[in-house]
Short mmCIF file of C-alpha atoms in Angstrom, two decimals:
data_model
loop_
_atom_site.label_atom_id
_atom_site.label_comp_id
_atom_site.label_asym_id
_atom_site.label_seq_id
_atom_site.Cartn_x
_atom_site.Cartn_y
_atom_site.Cartn_z
CA UNK F 1 -12.99 -8.85 -6.36
CA UNK F 2 -13.48 -10.06 -9.91
CA UNK F 3 -10.28 -11.00 -11.74
CA UNK F 4 -12.09 -10.64 -15.06
CA UNK F 5 -13.31 -7.11 -14.43
CA UNK F 6 -10.36 -5.01 -15.59
CA UNK F 7 -7.62 -4.67 -18.16
CA UNK F 8 -3.97 -5.42 -17.40
CA UNK F 9 -1.24 -2.81 -16.98
CA UNK F 10 2.03 -4.11 -18.43
CA UNK F 11 5.09 -3.72 -16.16
CA UNK F 12 8.65 -5.05 -16.32
CA UNK F 13 10.18 -6.62 -13.20
CA UNK F 14 12.98 -4.47 -11.83
CA UNK F 15 11.99 -1.45 -13.91
CA UNK F 16 10.68 1.52 -11.88
CA UNK F 17 7.25 2.99 -12.48
CA UNK F 18 5.27 5.66 -10.66
CA UNK F 19 2.40 4.70 -8.38
CA UNK F 20 0.14 7.51 -7.21
CA UNK F 21 -2.37 7.60 -4.38
CA UNK F 22 -5.10 10.25 -4.23
CA UNK F 23 -8.16 10.98 -2.11
CA UNK F 24 -10.25 10.93 -5.27
CA UNK F 25 -9.86 11.32 -9.03
CA UNK F 26 -10.74 15.00 -8.62
CA UNK F 27 -8.25 15.69 -5.82
CA UNK F 28 -4.47 16.10 -6.00
CA UNK F 29 -4.13 15.57 -2.24
CA UNK F 30 -2.88 12.18 -1.11
CA UNK F 31 -4.73 11.84 2.19
CA UNK F 32 -5.98 13.78 5.20
CA UNK F 33 -2.78 14.98 6.99
CA UNK F 34 -3.77 13.43 10.33
CA UNK F 35 -4.04 9.95 8.74
CA UNK F 36 -0.49 8.82 9.50
CA UNK F 37 0.63 5.22 9.07
CA UNK F 38 2.39 2.59 6.95
CA UNK F 39 2.10 1.63 3.29
CA UNK F 40 2.25 -1.96 1.97
CA UNK F 41 2.00 -3.61 -1.46
CA UNK F 42 1.00 -7.23 -2.16
CA UNK F 43 0.79 -9.39 -5.28
CA UNK F 44 -1.36 -12.45 -6.02
CA UNK F 45 -1.69 -14.55 -9.20
CA UNK F 46 -4.58 -13.23 -11.26
CA UNK F 47 -6.11 -16.68 -11.76
CA UNK F 48 -6.53 -17.00 -7.98
CA UNK F 49 -9.03 -14.13 -7.97
CA UNK F 50 -7.35 -13.11 -4.69
CA UNK F 51 -8.79 -16.10 -2.84
CA UNK F 52 -6.84 -18.40 -0.52
CA UNK F 53 -3.18 -18.34 0.53
CA UNK F 54 -2.05 -16.40 -2.54
CA UNK F 55 -1.01 -12.91 -1.43
CA UNK F 56 2.66 -12.11 -0.84
CA UNK F 57 4.07 -8.79 0.33
CA UNK F 58 6.60 -7.09 -1.94
CA UNK F 59 6.85 -3.72 -0.20
CA UNK F 60 6.37 -2.27 3.25
CA UNK F 61 7.44 0.93 4.91
CA UNK F 62 6.29 2.17 8.31
CA UNK F 63 7.94 4.52 10.79
CA UNK F 64 11.38 6.11 10.34
CA UNK F 65 13.01 6.66 13.78
CA UNK F 66 15.45 9.14 12.25
CA UNK F 67 12.85 11.48 10.78
CA UNK F 68 10.17 10.42 13.30
CA UNK F 69 7.67 10.19 10.47
CA UNK F 70 5.44 7.47 9.07
CA UNK F 71 5.90 6.67 5.41
CA UNK F 72 2.63 8.12 4.24
CA UNK F 73 3.78 11.45 5.74
CA UNK F 74 6.60 11.36 3.18
CA UNK F 75 4.08 10.69 0.42
CA UNK F 76 2.08 13.74 1.52
CA UNK F 77 5.02 15.84 0.37
CA UNK F 78 4.86 14.37 -3.15
CA UNK F 79 1.06 14.35 -3.53
CA UNK F 80 1.02 10.59 -3.11
CA UNK F 81 3.54 9.76 -5.85
CA UNK F 82 6.14 7.04 -5.26
CA UNK F 83 8.61 5.33 -7.56
CA UNK F 84 8.50 1.56 -7.26
CA UNK F 85 9.70 -1.59 -9.03
CA UNK F 86 8.41 -5.18 -8.90
CA UNK F 87 11.26 -7.46 -7.71
CA UNK F 88 13.21 -8.97 -10.61
CA UNK F 89 12.87 -12.55 -9.34
CA UNK F 90 9.05 -12.55 -9.38
CA UNK F 91 7.96 -14.82 -12.28
CA UNK F 92 6.28 -13.44 -15.38
CA UNK F 93 2.51 -13.60 -15.49
CA UNK F 94 -0.71 -11.80 -14.68
CA UNK F 95 -1.16 -10.55 -11.13
CA UNK F 96 -3.46 -8.63 -8.85
CA UNK F 97 -1.50 -5.83 -7.18
CA UNK F 98 -2.99 -4.73 -3.87
CA UNK F 99 -1.81 -1.50 -2.28
CA UNK F 100 -2.66 -0.65 1.31
CA UNK F 101 -2.50 2.58 3.27
CA UNK F 102 -3.26 2.25 6.98
CA UNK F 103 -4.34 5.30 8.97
CA UNK F 104 -3.52 5.15 12.69
CA UNK F 105 -5.05 8.41 13.93
CA UNK F 106 -7.61 6.49 16.04
CA UNK F 107 -5.62 3.28 16.53
CA UNK F 108 -5.25 3.76 20.30
CA UNK F 109 -8.70 2.12 20.43
CA UNK F 110 -8.78 -1.56 19.44
CA UNK F 111 -10.24 -2.10 15.97
CA UNK F 112 -10.06 1.59 14.99
CA UNK F 113 -7.09 1.43 12.61
CA UNK F 114 -8.39 2.34 9.14
CA UNK F 115 -7.42 0.39 6.02
CA UNK F 116 -7.47 1.87 2.51
CA UNK F 117 -6.81 -1.00 0.05
CA UNK F 118 -6.92 -0.70 -3.71
CA UNK F 119 -6.18 -3.18 -6.45
CA UNK F 120 -4.85 -3.05 -10.01
CA UNK F 121 -4.28 -5.87 -12.49
CA UNK F 122 -0.82 -6.12 -14.02
CA UNK F 123 0.90 -8.18 -16.68
CA UNK F 124 4.47 -8.72 -15.52
CA UNK F 125 7.36 -9.21 -17.94
CA UNK F 126 10.10 -11.08 -16.10
CA UNK F 127 12.63 -13.90 -16.21
CA UNK F 128 12.27 -14.59 -12.48
CA UNK F 129 11.62 -18.06 -11.08
CA UNK F 130 10.91 -17.36 -7.40
CA UNK F 131 7.99 -19.00 -5.60
CA UNK F 132 6.89 -16.62 -2.84
CA UNK F 133 4.90 -17.97 0.11
CA UNK F 134 1.31 -16.74 0.00
CA UNK F 135 -1.14 -15.67 2.70
CA UNK F 136 -4.91 -15.24 2.73
CA UNK F 137 -6.59 -11.84 2.84
CA UNK F 138 -8.65 -11.41 4.99
CA UNK F 139 -6.65 -13.27 7.65
CA UNK F 140 -3.30 -11.51 7.90
CA UNK F 141 -4.25 -8.91 10.52
CA UNK F 142 -5.57 -8.89 14.07
CA UNK F 143 -6.95 -5.79 15.85
CA UNK F 144 -4.50 -6.58 18.65
CA UNK F 145 -1.43 -6.43 16.38
CA UNK F 146 1.08 -3.90 17.80
CA UNK F 147 1.10 -2.08 14.47
CA UNK F 148 -2.70 -1.70 14.57
CA UNK F 149 -3.17 -0.91 18.26
CA UNK F 150 -0.93 2.09 18.92
CA UNK F 151 -1.17 5.66 20.19
CA UNK F 152 0.69 7.70 17.59
CA UNK F 153 0.17 10.84 19.67
CA UNK F 154 2.53 9.52 22.32
CA UNK F 155 6.28 9.45 21.77
CA UNK F 156 6.71 6.81 19.05
CA UNK F 157 10.28 5.48 18.81
CA UNK F 158 9.68 2.25 16.87
CA UNK F 159 6.90 0.59 14.94
CA UNK F 160 6.14 -3.01 13.97
CA UNK F 161 4.53 -3.16 10.52
CA UNK F 162 1.49 -5.47 10.61
CA UNK F 163 0.92 -8.46 8.36
CA UNK F 164 3.19 -11.22 7.04
CA UNK F 165 6.91 -10.71 6.41
CA UNK F 166 7.91 -8.95 3.23
CA UNK F 167 9.00 -11.26 0.43
CA UNK F 168 12.20 -9.34 -0.36
CA UNK F 169 14.17 -7.02 1.87
CA UNK F 170 16.18 -5.57 -1.03
CA UNK F 171 13.51 -3.25 -2.39
CA UNK F 172 13.96 0.49 -2.52
CA UNK F 173 11.14 2.94 -3.07
CA UNK F 174 11.41 6.70 -3.46
CA UNK F 175 8.74 9.41 -3.27
CA UNK F 176 8.91 11.48 -6.46
CA UNK F 177 7.97 15.05 -7.26
CA UNK F 178 4.95 15.81 -9.40
CA UNK F 179 7.34 16.85 -12.18
CA UNK F 180 9.39 13.63 -11.95
CA UNK F 181 9.77 11.65 -15.16
CA UNK F 182 9.44 7.88 -15.33
CA UNK F 183 9.36 5.37 -18.19
CA UNK F 184 6.34 3.48 -16.86
CA UNK F 185 3.55 5.24 -15.03
CA UNK F 186 0.01 4.22 -14.12
CA UNK F 187 -2.40 6.25 -16.16
CA UNK F 188 -4.95 6.78 -13.48
CA UNK F 189 -3.03 4.80 -10.73
CA UNK F 190 3.19 21.16 17.39
CA UNK F 191 2.78 20.44 21.18
CA UNK F 192 -0.97 20.39 20.95
CA UNK F 193 -2.52 16.96 20.47
CA UNK F 194 -4.33 16.65 17.11
CA UNK F 195 -8.00 15.86 16.95
CA UNK F 196 -8.90 12.16 16.96
CA UNK F 197 -11.71 12.72 14.46
CA UNK F 198 -10.30 14.37 11.32
CA UNK F 199 -11.99 14.14 7.96
CA UNK F 200 -11.85 10.67 6.48
CA UNK F 201 -11.68 10.67 2.65
CA UNK F 202 -10.66 7.45 0.94
CA UNK F 203 -7.48 7.56 -1.13
CA UNK F 204 -7.30 5.67 -4.38
CA UNK F 205 -4.50 4.43 -6.57
CA UNK F 206 -4.88 5.66 -10.16
CA UNK F 207 -5.27 2.85 -12.66
CA UNK F 208 -7.34 2.33 -15.81
CA UNK F 209 -10.14 0.48 -14.02
CA UNK F 210 -9.03 -0.31 -10.46
CA UNK F 211 -10.63 -3.32 -8.79
CA UNK F 212 -11.25 -2.05 -5.29
CA UNK F 213 -12.11 -3.92 -2.10
CA UNK F 214 -14.80 -1.76 -0.54
CA UNK F 215 -14.56 -3.15 2.99
CA UNK F 216 -12.25 -1.02 5.12
CA UNK F 217 -10.92 -3.53 7.67
CA UNK F 218 -9.46 -6.99 7.11
CA UNK F 219 -8.70 -8.65 10.43
CA UNK F 220 -10.04 -12.21 10.21
#
C-alpha cells in the first residue's frame, strides 16, 4: 500500500455519505449470494502508510439473530450501498480507510474464510480530539478465531465478529436504495445445503483511485 498513490476524498465527521461495494466496476451486483459474512471498516493515519499499530475499527456488523442474516446479506438487497458516517470525535486529518467484507461460505475448514479488503484515502474535516488505540494489519486475525472458523450452513444463533474491538459502539449504518440521495457519496467507491464452491468474484469499493491490498487473507 502506497500512501502517496491516490487522491483524497473529503468527508466530514458525523456527516453521512454513501459507500458502495461491487464485484467489479462493470457489475451492479454486490457479491456472490453464497458469500455471507460480516463487514468491517478501519481507519489509519495516512502518514503511517498503514504500517504498525495504526489501524482502529470504526464499524462492524455481523450476524443479526432476529433476522438470522449476516450483514452483507442486507447489502445484497441494496446492491452493496450503505450509508455511513465517520465518528464525530475522530480528529481531523488524512486517513486510509480500509473496508473489509469476509465471506464465510467455506469457513468450516480452517483458513478458508475469504477476505475482500479495499482501501480509500480520505481527508477528514472534524473537531474531534479522540486518540483511538491502533492495531497492526496483518496481525489482527487468526484462522482459529470463532468468527473465521464457523459452519454457516448449520443453525447459527450467534456470531463473534473477528478482529479488535470497535472504537465506538454508538455508530449506526443503514443500507440505502439505489435511488437514495446523500450529500456526500464516493464517486467510484431453502432446506437444501448450498454448494461450498460458488463463484468467487472480488467486490470493490468505488473510489477515485482505490488503493487495494491484493492479498486475500490477513491472519499473522
